[in-house]
Short mmCIF file of C-alpha atoms in Angstrom, two decimals:
data_model
loop_
_atom_site.label_atom_id
_atom_site.label_comp_id
_atom_site.label_asym_id
_atom_site.label_seq_id
_atom_site.Cartn_x
_atom_site.Cartn_y
_atom_site.Cartn_z
CA MET V 263 -77.72 -86.72 -28.60
CA LEU V 264 -80.05 -84.54 -26.20
CA GLN V 265 -82.41 -87.26 -26.53
CA SER V 266 -79.61 -89.81 -25.55
CA LEU V 267 -79.54 -88.01 -22.20
CA ASN V 268 -82.80 -87.62 -21.57
CA ILE V 269 -82.89 -84.04 -21.16
CA LEU V 270 -86.72 -83.70 -22.39
CA SER V 271 -87.67 -85.86 -19.92
CA LEU V 272 -86.98 -82.78 -17.00
CA PRO V 273 -89.31 -80.32 -16.26
CA ASP V 274 -88.94 -77.09 -18.09
CA GLU V 275 -88.08 -75.88 -15.44
CA LEU V 276 -85.10 -76.98 -14.65
CA ILE V 277 -84.07 -78.17 -18.05
CA SER V 278 -84.20 -74.14 -18.82
CA VAL V 279 -81.86 -74.60 -15.28
CA ILE V 280 -79.21 -76.53 -16.96
CA LEU V 281 -78.86 -74.56 -20.29
CA GLU V 282 -78.63 -71.32 -18.30
CA ASN V 283 -75.09 -72.91 -18.08
CA THR V 284 -74.35 -72.74 -21.74
CA ASP V 285 -72.84 -70.45 -24.17
CA TYR V 286 -74.77 -68.60 -27.34
CA SER V 287 -73.78 -71.56 -29.61
CA THR V 288 -75.26 -74.04 -27.29
CA LEU V 289 -78.45 -71.55 -27.54
CA ILE V 290 -78.81 -71.24 -31.20
CA ALA V 291 -78.02 -74.51 -31.90
CA CYS V 292 -81.22 -75.14 -29.33
CA ARG V 293 -83.75 -73.02 -31.33
CA GLY V 294 -82.72 -75.11 -34.19
CA VAL V 295 -83.54 -78.59 -33.42
CA ARG V 296 -86.72 -78.56 -36.64
CA SER V 297 -87.94 -81.72 -34.41
CA CYS V 298 -88.11 -80.56 -31.87
CA HIS V 299 -90.52 -77.47 -31.22
CA ARG V 300 -90.38 -77.79 -26.66
CA LEU V 301 -86.29 -76.56 -26.98
CA LYS V 302 -86.86 -73.54 -29.16
CA ASP V 303 -89.80 -73.07 -26.50
CA ILE V 304 -88.12 -73.01 -23.13
CA VAL V 305 -85.64 -70.79 -25.09
CA ASP V 306 -87.70 -68.02 -25.81
CA SER V 307 -89.40 -67.85 -23.31
CA SER V 308 -86.94 -67.36 -21.41
CA SER V 309 -85.44 -64.17 -20.03
CA ALA V 310 -81.78 -65.36 -18.91
CA LEU V 311 -81.23 -67.70 -22.18
CA THR V 312 -81.85 -65.17 -24.62
CA TYR V 313 -80.23 -62.23 -23.02
CA THR V 314 -77.38 -64.47 -23.36
CA ILE V 315 -78.12 -65.20 -27.75
CA GLU V 316 -78.91 -61.20 -27.73
CA LEU V 317 -75.36 -60.52 -26.11
CA GLY V 318 -73.46 -63.49 -28.30
CA ALA V 319 -75.45 -61.82 -31.35
CA THR V 320 -74.92 -57.81 -30.92
CA GLY V 321 -70.87 -58.92 -30.12
CA MET V 322 -71.22 -58.23 -26.00
CA CYS V 323 -69.98 -59.66 -22.45
CA ASP V 324 -72.83 -60.10 -19.02
CA GLY V 325 -71.15 -58.13 -17.01
CA THR V 326 -70.86 -56.73 -12.74
CA PRO V 327 -73.44 -58.54 -11.14
CA ASN V 328 -75.04 -56.03 -9.34
CA GLY V 329 -78.62 -56.97 -8.21
CA VAL V 330 -80.19 -56.57 -11.91
CA GLY V 331 -82.00 -58.58 -13.52
CA PRO V 332 -81.45 -61.10 -17.20
CA ALA V 333 -85.25 -59.05 -17.68
CA GLU V 334 -84.12 -55.86 -17.09
CA ARG V 335 -80.40 -56.47 -19.24
CA LEU V 336 -81.63 -57.94 -22.26
CA LYS V 337 -84.21 -54.58 -22.18
CA ARG V 338 -81.30 -52.22 -22.02
CA LEU V 339 -79.05 -54.36 -24.62
CA ARG V 340 -82.15 -54.40 -27.58
CA ASN V 341 -82.43 -50.63 -26.76
CA SER V 342 -78.68 -49.76 -27.12
CA LEU V 343 -78.55 -50.82 -30.68
CA THR V 344 -80.19 -47.35 -31.25
CA PHE V 345 -80.45 -45.53 -27.97
CA TRP V 346 -77.89 -42.83 -30.28
CA LYS V 347 -80.32 -42.25 -32.93
CA ASN V 348 -82.83 -40.40 -29.95
CA SER V 349 -79.38 -39.10 -28.21
CA VAL V 350 -78.03 -35.71 -27.90
CA TRP V 351 -74.81 -34.01 -27.09
CA SER V 352 -74.20 -33.71 -23.24
CA GLN V 353 -71.58 -31.52 -21.14
CA PRO V 354 -69.94 -33.56 -17.99
CA ASP V 355 -69.86 -31.59 -14.83
CA HIS V 356 -67.51 -29.30 -13.15
CA PHE V 357 -64.50 -30.50 -15.46
CA PRO V 358 -61.63 -28.26 -14.14
CA TYR V 359 -61.87 -26.44 -17.48
CA SER V 360 -59.49 -23.10 -16.21
CA GLU V 361 -56.51 -25.62 -15.66
CA GLN V 362 -54.89 -26.28 -18.80
CA LYS V 363 -55.22 -30.02 -19.63
CA ASP V 364 -53.56 -32.32 -21.89
CA LEU V 365 -55.29 -36.03 -23.12
CA ALA V 366 -52.34 -38.91 -21.68
CA ALA V 367 -54.78 -41.94 -21.71
CA VAL V 368 -58.05 -43.21 -22.65
CA SER V 369 -59.61 -46.45 -21.70
CA GLY V 370 -63.05 -47.61 -23.07
CA ASN V 371 -64.81 -44.56 -21.85
CA LEU V 372 -62.55 -43.94 -18.94
CA MET V 373 -60.43 -40.63 -20.04
CA VAL V 374 -57.62 -39.20 -18.02
CA PHE V 375 -56.40 -35.75 -18.81
CA LEU V 376 -52.97 -34.32 -17.68
CA SER V 377 -51.92 -30.80 -16.12
CA THR V 378 -50.10 -29.16 -18.72
CA ILE V 379 -48.47 -26.77 -15.98
CA SER V 380 -45.34 -28.42 -14.13
CA VAL V 381 -45.61 -28.95 -10.71
CA ALA V 382 -42.46 -29.34 -8.01
CA ASN V 383 -44.28 -32.22 -5.54
CA GLY V 384 -45.51 -33.97 -8.61
CA VAL V 385 -48.00 -34.32 -11.22
CA THR V 386 -51.89 -34.26 -11.44
CA LEU V 387 -54.14 -35.80 -13.02
CA VAL V 388 -57.79 -36.11 -13.94
CA LEU V 389 -59.91 -38.85 -14.78
CA LEU V 390 -63.06 -38.84 -15.76
CA ARG V 391 -65.42 -41.77 -16.72
CA PHE V 392 -68.19 -40.92 -19.22
CA PRO V 393 -71.37 -42.19 -18.78
CA SER V 394 -73.48 -45.15 -20.38
CA GLU V 395 -77.44 -44.74 -18.88
CA LEU V 396 -78.27 -47.99 -20.70
CA ARG V 397 -75.21 -50.32 -18.91
CA GLY V 398 -75.62 -48.15 -15.68
CA ILE V 399 -72.43 -46.40 -15.64
CA PRO V 400 -72.96 -42.43 -13.71
CA GLU V 401 -70.64 -40.15 -14.50
CA GLN V 402 -67.13 -40.45 -12.62
CA GLN V 403 -64.66 -37.42 -12.06
CA TRP V 404 -61.37 -38.25 -9.45
CA TYR V 405 -57.85 -36.84 -9.12
CA LEU V 406 -55.11 -38.66 -8.74
CA HIS V 407 -51.78 -37.00 -7.80
CA LEU V 408 -48.70 -38.36 -8.88
CA GLU V 409 -45.21 -37.88 -6.67
CA VAL V 410 -42.80 -37.55 -9.79
CA THR V 411 -40.88 -34.50 -11.29
CA SER V 412 -40.95 -35.85 -15.34
CA LEU V 413 -43.68 -38.33 -16.91
CA GLU V 414 -42.74 -40.13 -20.11
CA CYS V 415 -45.69 -41.84 -20.85
CA ILE V 416 -49.28 -43.03 -19.49
CA SER V 417 -51.51 -46.00 -19.87
CA ALA V 418 -54.04 -47.19 -18.83
CA ASP V 419 -56.71 -50.74 -18.49
CA ASP V 420 -60.12 -49.87 -16.66
CA SER V 421 -60.86 -53.29 -16.57
CA GLN V 422 -58.70 -53.94 -14.53
CA ASP V 423 -58.26 -51.50 -12.44
CA LEU V 424 -55.02 -50.33 -13.97
CA LEU V 425 -53.19 -47.20 -14.87
CA ILE V 426 -49.13 -47.83 -15.76
CA PHE V 427 -46.62 -44.83 -16.05
CA SER V 428 -43.32 -44.48 -16.96
CA SER V 429 -40.70 -41.53 -15.04
CA LEU V 430 -37.75 -43.15 -15.90
CA PRO V 431 -35.75 -45.34 -15.26
CA ASN V 432 -39.41 -46.26 -13.23
CA ILE V 433 -42.46 -47.59 -14.28
CA HIS V 434 -45.09 -47.53 -11.76
CA VAL V 435 -48.27 -49.43 -11.74
CA TRP V 436 -51.11 -48.51 -9.39
CA SER V 437 -54.53 -49.06 -9.01
CA LEU V 438 -56.22 -45.77 -11.14
CA SER V 439 -59.68 -45.78 -7.94
CA THR V 440 -57.07 -45.09 -5.81
CA GLY V 441 -54.23 -44.07 -6.55
CA GLY V 442 -51.89 -46.67 -4.55
CA ILE V 443 -50.22 -49.61 -5.26
CA HIS V 444 -52.00 -52.54 -7.60
CA PRO V 445 -52.52 -55.48 -5.51
CA LEU V 446 -51.79 -57.99 -8.16
CA THR V 447 -47.87 -55.99 -8.54
CA ASN V 448 -45.66 -57.66 -6.64
CA THR V 449 -42.93 -55.05 -7.88
CA PRO V 450 -44.97 -51.27 -8.06
CA SER V 451 -41.96 -49.57 -9.29
CA PHE V 452 -39.49 -51.24 -10.94
CA ILE V 453 -36.44 -50.54 -13.27
CA HIS V 454 -36.65 -49.97 -16.85
CA PRO V 455 -34.40 -53.58 -18.30
CA SER V 456 -32.21 -50.74 -20.53
CA GLY V 457 -32.01 -47.87 -17.21
CA ILE V 458 -32.79 -44.72 -18.96
CA PRO V 459 -34.03 -45.43 -23.14
CA ARG V 460 -31.02 -43.58 -25.32
CA HIS V 461 -34.91 -41.76 -26.43
CA GLY V 462 -37.18 -42.44 -24.00
CA ILE V 463 -40.64 -44.24 -23.90
CA PHE V 464 -43.05 -43.11 -26.97
CA SER V 465 -46.08 -45.10 -26.08
CA MET V 466 -47.37 -47.95 -24.08
CA ARG V 467 -49.69 -50.72 -24.30
CA ILE V 468 -51.61 -52.99 -21.61
CA TYR V 469 -52.65 -56.29 -22.74
CA ASP V 470 -54.01 -58.65 -19.71
CA ASP V 471 -50.73 -58.88 -17.57
CA LEU V 472 -48.13 -57.53 -20.06
CA LEU V 473 -47.02 -54.36 -20.84
CA ALA V 474 -45.56 -53.46 -24.35
CA CYS V 475 -43.16 -50.29 -24.51
CA SER V 476 -41.63 -48.70 -28.09
CA THR V 477 -38.32 -47.16 -26.73
CA HIS V 478 -34.99 -46.93 -28.47
CA GLU V 479 -31.48 -48.09 -27.03
CA SER V 480 -28.78 -49.09 -30.30
CA LYS V 481 -32.08 -50.06 -32.17
CA PRO V 482 -35.78 -48.93 -31.73
CA HIS V 483 -37.87 -51.43 -30.15
CA ILE V 484 -40.74 -53.28 -28.84
CA LEU V 485 -39.81 -53.89 -25.00
CA VAL V 486 -42.30 -56.41 -24.03
CA LEU V 487 -42.97 -56.78 -20.20
CA ASN V 488 -44.50 -58.80 -17.22
CA TRP V 489 -46.14 -56.48 -15.23
CA LYS V 490 -47.17 -58.07 -11.99
CA THR V 491 -43.12 -59.09 -12.07
CA GLY V 492 -41.67 -56.80 -13.52
CA GLU V 493 -40.55 -59.78 -16.10
CA GLN V 494 -38.80 -58.94 -19.63
CA MET V 495 -40.71 -60.94 -22.16
CA THR V 496 -38.82 -60.25 -24.65
CA LYS V 497 -37.75 -57.22 -27.22
CA ILE V 498 -38.70 -57.04 -31.09
CA PRO V 499 -36.47 -55.30 -33.08
CA CYS V 500 -37.82 -52.03 -35.20
CA PHE V 501 -37.51 -50.50 -38.12
CA GLN V 502 -38.11 -47.26 -37.29
CA ASP V 503 -38.89 -45.43 -34.19
CA ILE V 504 -42.20 -47.24 -34.05
CA ALA V 505 -45.19 -44.92 -31.42
CA TYR V 506 -47.82 -46.46 -33.20
CA PHE V 507 -48.35 -50.55 -32.60
CA SER V 508 -50.80 -53.17 -30.61
CA PHE V 509 -51.87 -55.91 -29.03
CA LEU V 510 -54.28 -58.85 -31.18
CA ASP V 511 -54.37 -61.13 -28.53
CA ARG V 512 -51.83 -61.96 -25.18
CA THR V 513 -49.23 -63.29 -27.84
CA LYS V 514 -49.76 -61.53 -30.39
CA ILE V 515 -47.85 -57.60 -31.30
CA VAL V 516 -48.48 -55.96 -34.43
CA PHE V 517 -46.97 -52.82 -35.78
CA PRO V 518 -46.73 -51.38 -39.21
CA HIS V 519 -43.20 -52.40 -41.10
CA ARG V 520 -41.66 -51.45 -44.00
CA ILE V 521 -38.85 -53.07 -46.35
CA TYR V 522 -38.19 -52.19 -50.19
CA ASP V 523 -37.53 -54.61 -53.25
CA PRO V 524 -36.76 -51.68 -54.44
CA LYS V 525 -39.34 -49.68 -53.42
CA PRO V 526 -41.32 -49.46 -50.43
CA VAL V 527 -43.57 -51.99 -49.66
CA MET V 528 -45.74 -51.36 -47.01
CA LEU V 529 -46.83 -53.98 -44.04
CA LEU V 530 -49.24 -55.11 -40.73
CA ARG V 531 -46.33 -56.79 -39.19
CA VAL V 532 -47.68 -59.63 -36.47
CA VAL V 533 -44.84 -60.83 -34.36
CA THR V 534 -45.76 -63.97 -31.75
CA LEU V 535 -44.63 -63.51 -28.66
CA PRO V 536 -43.21 -66.03 -26.58
CA ASP V 537 -44.83 -68.09 -23.76
CA THR V 538 -41.97 -67.66 -20.80
CA PRO V 539 -38.51 -65.34 -20.77
CA ASP V 540 -36.21 -67.06 -22.89
CA ASP V 541 -34.38 -66.07 -26.33
CA SER V 542 -35.91 -67.93 -28.68
CA PRO V 543 -35.85 -66.51 -31.85
CA LEU V 544 -39.15 -64.48 -32.95
CA ARG V 545 -41.51 -65.46 -35.41
CA SER V 546 -44.10 -63.35 -37.71
CA TYR V 547 -46.30 -62.78 -40.92
CA ASP V 548 -46.01 -60.05 -42.63
CA PHE V 549 -49.74 -58.45 -44.10
CA VAL V 550 -48.42 -57.02 -47.21
CA LEU V 551 -50.08 -54.14 -47.79
CA ASP V 552 -52.07 -52.68 -51.64
CA ILE V 553 -53.05 -49.17 -51.48
CA PRO V 554 -53.13 -48.00 -54.73
CA THR V 555 -51.84 -44.60 -53.97
CA LEU V 556 -49.31 -45.19 -52.16
CA GLY V 557 -45.88 -43.77 -53.25
CA PHE V 558 -42.42 -43.80 -52.64
CA HIS V 559 -42.62 -40.60 -49.73
CA HIS V 560 -45.44 -42.19 -46.97
CA ARG V 561 -45.68 -42.41 -43.12
CA GLU V 562 -48.37 -45.24 -41.47
CA TYR V 563 -49.58 -44.90 -38.23
CA LEU V 564 -51.42 -48.12 -36.67
CA CYS V 565 -53.69 -46.68 -34.40
CA VAL V 566 -54.96 -47.32 -31.16
CA ASN V 567 -57.46 -49.64 -30.15
CA THR V 568 -58.80 -48.35 -26.78
CA LEU V 569 -61.60 -51.37 -25.55
CA PRO V 570 -60.22 -52.03 -22.45
CA SER V 571 -58.43 -56.00 -23.09
CA ASP V 572 -60.14 -57.71 -19.70
CA PRO V 573 -63.20 -59.94 -20.01
CA SER V 574 -63.84 -60.36 -16.12
CA ASP V 575 -66.07 -59.23 -13.88
CA SER V 576 -63.89 -56.07 -12.44
CA PHE V 577 -65.12 -54.73 -16.65
CA PRO V 578 -67.20 -51.94 -15.74
CA GLY V 579 -71.31 -51.64 -16.79
CA LEU V 580 -74.23 -54.05 -16.98
CA PHE V 581 -72.77 -55.22 -20.33
CA HIS V 582 -69.91 -54.20 -22.51
CA ALA V 583 -68.45 -54.42 -25.91
CA ASP V 584 -66.01 -58.18 -26.46
CA PRO V 585 -62.55 -57.55 -25.92
CA ARG V 586 -61.97 -60.45 -28.68
CA ASN V 587 -63.94 -58.30 -31.33
CA ARG V 588 -61.19 -55.43 -32.14
CA LEU V 589 -60.52 -53.24 -35.66
CA LEU V 590 -57.80 -52.68 -36.56
CA THR V 591 -57.56 -49.16 -38.21
CA LEU V 592 -54.04 -47.67 -39.97
CA GLU V 593 -53.97 -44.27 -41.55
CA VAL V 594 -51.52 -43.89 -44.68
CA VAL V 595 -50.09 -40.04 -45.71
CA THR V 596 -48.90 -40.43 -49.25
CA VAL V 597 -46.48 -37.53 -50.10
CA ASN V 598 -48.20 -36.03 -53.51
CA PRO V 599 -46.73 -32.74 -54.04
CA PRO V 600 -48.11 -30.30 -53.42
CA ARG V 601 -51.11 -33.12 -52.15
CA PHE V 602 -50.88 -34.71 -49.01
CA ILE V 603 -53.51 -38.08 -49.18
CA PHE V 604 -55.10 -39.16 -46.21
CA GLN V 605 -56.16 -42.34 -45.84
CA ALA V 606 -57.63 -45.24 -43.48
CA LEU V 607 -57.54 -48.86 -43.45
CA HIS V 608 -59.93 -50.82 -41.56
CA VAL V 609 -59.35 -54.55 -41.53
CA THR V 610 -60.40 -56.21 -38.27
CA GLN V 611 -58.14 -58.41 -35.85
CA ALA V 612 -60.12 -62.19 -36.78
CA THR V 613 -59.31 -61.60 -40.10
CA LEU V 614 -55.22 -61.57 -39.78
CA LEU V 615 -55.83 -64.05 -36.55
CA SER V 616 -57.53 -66.24 -38.43
CA TYR V 617 -55.04 -66.49 -41.13
CA ILE V 618 -52.08 -67.58 -38.82
CA ALA V 619 -54.70 -69.96 -37.06
CA THR V 620 -55.37 -71.45 -40.16
CA HIS V 621 -51.12 -71.13 -42.03
CA PRO V 622 -48.95 -72.66 -39.27
CA SER V 623 -45.65 -72.43 -39.92
CA ASP V 624 -42.27 -72.91 -38.51
CA ALA V 625 -40.59 -69.84 -41.09
CA ASP V 626 -39.31 -66.99 -38.92
CA THR V 627 -40.58 -64.47 -41.20
CA VAL V 628 -43.82 -65.98 -43.58
CA SER V 629 -44.73 -62.76 -45.90
CA VAL V 630 -48.11 -62.78 -46.94
CA PRO V 631 -49.56 -61.29 -50.03
CA TRP V 632 -52.20 -59.26 -50.28
CA GLU V 633 -54.34 -61.15 -52.41
CA ALA V 634 -54.09 -63.62 -49.82
CA TRP V 635 -55.75 -62.11 -47.12
CA GLY V 636 -56.48 -58.23 -47.91
CA GLN V 637 -59.12 -58.83 -50.56
CA ARG V 638 -62.89 -58.83 -49.39
CA ASN V 639 -61.76 -58.58 -45.51
CA THR V 640 -61.01 -54.48 -45.35
CA ARG V 641 -62.13 -51.41 -45.83
CA ILE V 642 -59.97 -48.30 -47.13
CA VAL V 643 -61.54 -45.11 -46.31
CA ASN V 644 -60.22 -41.93 -48.15
CA LEU V 645 -59.60 -39.05 -45.17
CA PRO V 646 -60.03 -35.58 -47.63
CA ASP V 647 -59.47 -32.86 -45.52
CA ALA V 648 -57.02 -34.25 -42.96
CA SER V 649 -54.20 -32.13 -41.87
CA ARG V 650 -50.91 -32.19 -42.72
CA ASP V 651 -50.05 -31.26 -38.98
CA ARG V 652 -52.56 -34.06 -37.59
CA TYR V 653 -50.40 -36.47 -36.02
CA SER V 654 -48.03 -33.92 -34.93
CA TYR V 655 -48.97 -33.72 -31.66
CA HIS V 656 -51.72 -36.00 -30.83
CA MET V 657 -52.63 -39.39 -32.59
CA PRO V 658 -56.33 -39.51 -33.38
CA VAL V 659 -58.23 -41.43 -30.99
CA ILE V 660 -60.73 -43.14 -33.82
CA THR V 661 -60.82 -46.45 -33.04
CA CYS V 662 -62.45 -48.27 -30.02
CA GLY V 663 -63.77 -51.86 -30.54
CA MET V 664 -65.41 -52.26 -33.49
CA HIS V 665 -66.08 -48.40 -34.42
CA ALA V 666 -64.13 -46.29 -36.26
CA LEU V 667 -64.69 -42.98 -36.25
CA ILE V 668 -63.37 -41.83 -40.08
CA GLU V 669 -61.19 -38.06 -38.90
CA SER V 670 -60.67 -37.02 -35.35
CA PHE V 671 -59.82 -33.46 -36.06
CA VAL V 672 -62.48 -31.94 -38.17
CA PHE V 673 -63.74 -27.99 -38.98
CA ARG V 674 -67.21 -26.69 -37.68
CA ASP V 675 -68.47 -26.20 -41.10
CA HIS V 676 -69.02 -29.91 -40.46
CA LYS V 677 -72.49 -30.81 -39.83
CA LYS V 678 -71.97 -34.47 -39.27
CA LEU V 679 -69.71 -36.88 -38.04
CA HIS V 680 -69.58 -40.44 -38.87
CA ILE V 681 -69.31 -43.64 -37.26
CA MET V 682 -68.36 -46.60 -38.83
CA ASP V 683 -69.83 -50.22 -36.67
CA TYR V 684 -68.09 -53.06 -38.17
CA HIS V 685 -69.72 -55.79 -36.38
CA PRO V 686 -70.62 -58.59 -38.33
CA GLY V 687 -73.48 -60.07 -35.51
CA ARG V 688 -74.83 -56.49 -35.47
CA ILE V 689 -74.80 -56.15 -39.34
CA ALA V 690 -76.46 -59.16 -39.96
CA ARG V 691 -78.29 -58.36 -37.25
CA ILE V 692 -79.98 -54.81 -39.14
CA LEU V 693 -80.39 -56.64 -42.33
CA ALA V 694 -81.75 -59.43 -41.02
CA THR V 695 -84.16 -57.10 -39.82
CA HIS V 696 -84.78 -54.78 -43.19
CA ASP V 697 -84.90 -58.32 -45.30
CA ALA V 698 -87.83 -58.70 -43.25
CA HIS V 699 -89.50 -55.39 -44.04
CA LEU V 700 -88.82 -56.03 -47.62
CA ALA V 701 -90.39 -59.46 -47.51
CA CYS V 702 -93.65 -56.90 -47.16
CA THR V 703 -93.41 -54.19 -48.31
CA GLU V 704 -92.12 -52.72 -52.11
CA GLY V 705 -89.53 -50.58 -52.87
CA THR V 706 -86.37 -50.25 -52.68
CA VAL V 707 -82.98 -49.20 -50.67
CA THR V 708 -80.09 -47.76 -52.68
CA GLY V 709 -76.93 -45.78 -51.36
CA GLU V 710 -74.19 -47.02 -48.60
CA GLY V 711 -76.09 -45.18 -45.43
CA ALA V 712 -80.04 -45.40 -47.27
CA ARG V 713 -82.77 -45.72 -44.65
CA HIS V 714 -85.91 -47.57 -44.97
CA SER V 715 -88.36 -46.94 -41.49
CA ASP V 716 -85.04 -46.39 -39.47
CA VAL V 717 -84.02 -49.62 -39.68
CA THR V 718 -79.54 -48.17 -40.83
CA VAL V 719 -78.90 -50.63 -44.09
CA VAL V 720 -75.24 -52.05 -45.31
CA GLN V 721 -74.38 -51.51 -49.22
CA ARG V 722 -71.27 -51.47 -50.39
CA PRO V 723 -70.63 -48.48 -52.75
CA ASN V 724 -71.18 -48.71 -56.77
CA THR V 725 -66.95 -48.41 -57.33
CA GLY V 726 -66.89 -50.07 -60.17
CA THR V 727 -65.42 -52.91 -58.64
CA SER V 728 -66.25 -56.35 -57.12
CA SER V 729 -69.07 -55.74 -54.59
CA ASP V 730 -66.93 -58.45 -52.60
CA THR V 731 -64.08 -55.69 -51.88
CA ASP V 732 -65.08 -54.15 -48.63
CA ILE V 733 -66.04 -55.49 -45.56
CA ARG V 734 -69.50 -53.73 -44.54
CA TYR V 735 -70.53 -52.06 -42.24
CA VAL V 736 -73.20 -50.13 -40.03
CA PRO V 737 -72.96 -45.89 -40.61
CA LYS V 738 -74.08 -43.94 -37.43
CA ASP V 739 -74.06 -40.05 -38.79
CA ILE V 740 -73.94 -37.95 -35.35
CA PRO V 741 -74.95 -34.58 -35.67
CA LEU V 742 -72.70 -32.00 -34.01
CA PRO V 743 -73.21 -29.79 -31.05
CA ASP V 744 -75.06 -26.54 -32.17
CA GLY V 745 -73.31 -23.14 -30.94
CA LEU V 746 -69.33 -24.87 -31.30
CA GLN V 747 -67.35 -21.69 -30.88
CA SER V 748 -64.26 -23.45 -31.81
CA GLU V 749 -62.37 -24.25 -35.76
CA VAL V 750 -60.02 -26.64 -33.37
CA ILE V 751 -61.04 -29.45 -32.24
CA ARG V 752 -60.18 -33.15 -31.32
CA TYR V 753 -62.69 -35.97 -31.01
CA ILE V 754 -62.32 -39.01 -28.83
CA LEU V 755 -63.93 -42.20 -29.75
CA GLY V 756 -64.65 -44.91 -26.28
CA GLU V 757 -66.79 -47.97 -25.56
CA ASP V 758 -70.42 -46.48 -26.56
CA VAL V 759 -69.37 -42.82 -26.15
CA VAL V 760 -67.63 -40.36 -28.30
CA VAL V 761 -66.64 -37.00 -27.03
CA LEU V 762 -65.68 -33.23 -28.31
CA LEU V 763 -63.11 -31.74 -27.46
CA GLU V 764 -63.63 -27.59 -27.97
CA PHE V 765 -60.00 -25.72 -27.95
CA LYS V 766 -59.12 -21.63 -27.52
CA SER V 767 -56.30 -20.33 -27.13
CA SER V 768 -54.49 -19.54 -24.67
CA TRP V 769 -54.33 -15.84 -23.47
CA ASP V 770 -51.13 -15.85 -22.80
CA ASN V 771 -49.20 -18.06 -26.75
CA GLU V 772 -51.68 -17.66 -29.45
CA ASN V 773 -49.74 -20.74 -30.49
CA SER V 774 -51.35 -22.73 -27.28
CA TYR V 775 -54.10 -24.64 -26.91
CA LYS V 776 -57.09 -25.29 -24.00
CA ILE V 777 -59.58 -27.12 -23.42
CA ALA V 778 -62.65 -24.72 -23.77
CA ARG V 779 -66.00 -26.77 -23.70
CA ILE V 780 -65.96 -31.43 -23.33
CA PHE V 781 -68.83 -32.78 -24.73
CA TYR V 782 -70.27 -36.55 -25.09
CA HIS V 783 -72.83 -38.63 -27.00
CA PRO V 784 -74.27 -42.48 -27.05
CA ILE V 785 -73.09 -44.01 -29.25
#
């Protein structure tokens, strides 16, 4: 087809310019044309085209134009894959440790801290954006003052410069950077459609122009609004008060669900949202979960993926993770007296979306058995040292993009932090590098996280089951910082950073904790 368009009759420079307006798949196809080495040479000799290929191969998107050319961006992108290995823990400058703060919201590398000290004329937020050397993001800290006397819930989206918070009965839409009214909203402060819900708002999620709130009137439900207009889109009924849910994309929301038949059957329910605000029946897909240790008494928690949702040019950094590539982490606690069994199920959002796209149905509810979607597409991880009060005060913030942290509360005798990167492109890149190395050297590599010549090799554990049971991942083992003084530690996963919060007891209340130190490390 390229020859029929006479593109090869053009000079190399012009062909390169034309190809700069194509995508990753097209460039890969051009490099693969066996009968034309010229196209491959043109692609390989261009920093801009090679950069586009590297972005697609590693699950990244180009970021804000700021004068940094493609050659430098390509160099930084390639370095980002192994930069974490040679990095050290750092601490932010001038964080106000003397004030008692609590983590209120996370969006990528941006974290929002709330003062736990009540103020008569409002509430103060401390916003801390952790730096990313390779993506060109400096450390930044600033304050916002909310002129409210009570605060129900906060959510943020750094890619849209968006802060939404509820002080019932009002929901406020602000700019993160200025603390003023967000420029894209028609209703900077609108009344919750239900007035003051019976139990307030448990949690909020943002995706593009949509805001979803879990709340409770006569029955628990998830209320979906357009934050730009304040218009109610739909209301999703839930079987219990549910604080843990997530957008899969702009048209689908997923949350844990349970039915009894007669024993409890745990599901991931995906509900399709209407295109326009109306009373059309909601359609859902129920993805049945098969976890061997699941007993009658259990509780499930869907961890929030904190990667911002908007792939526009306002996304921070020279490049950033593709917001379409996300991992779901469902933590399950099973009570088997006297034991508490903690497990985490990892599955890519693409697995659920792909099944729905290839199995359209007009039924109100489609039941999807585990065998049809879960096998070969998930991984179940045991959390051996989790505490039974793990979910009492904070939901673990352990998933961002395609990265997952096995546990968010650990004790100081643990020497390493284990992070799992599930992105298939990055896994393929590492495996290809490893295979090429083995082709010219002798030796074997064993074990799930075995290393050979600084290449992390991904291999499935020897569980005695099929080798196709679990999805693969790249492990990143990061030693903990030296000199930790507290056993109360919390980890938060950002886009390309892991943050450690070290707590200490308050001087006036030994059962109350405040942040003593903050550390961060690239991932």
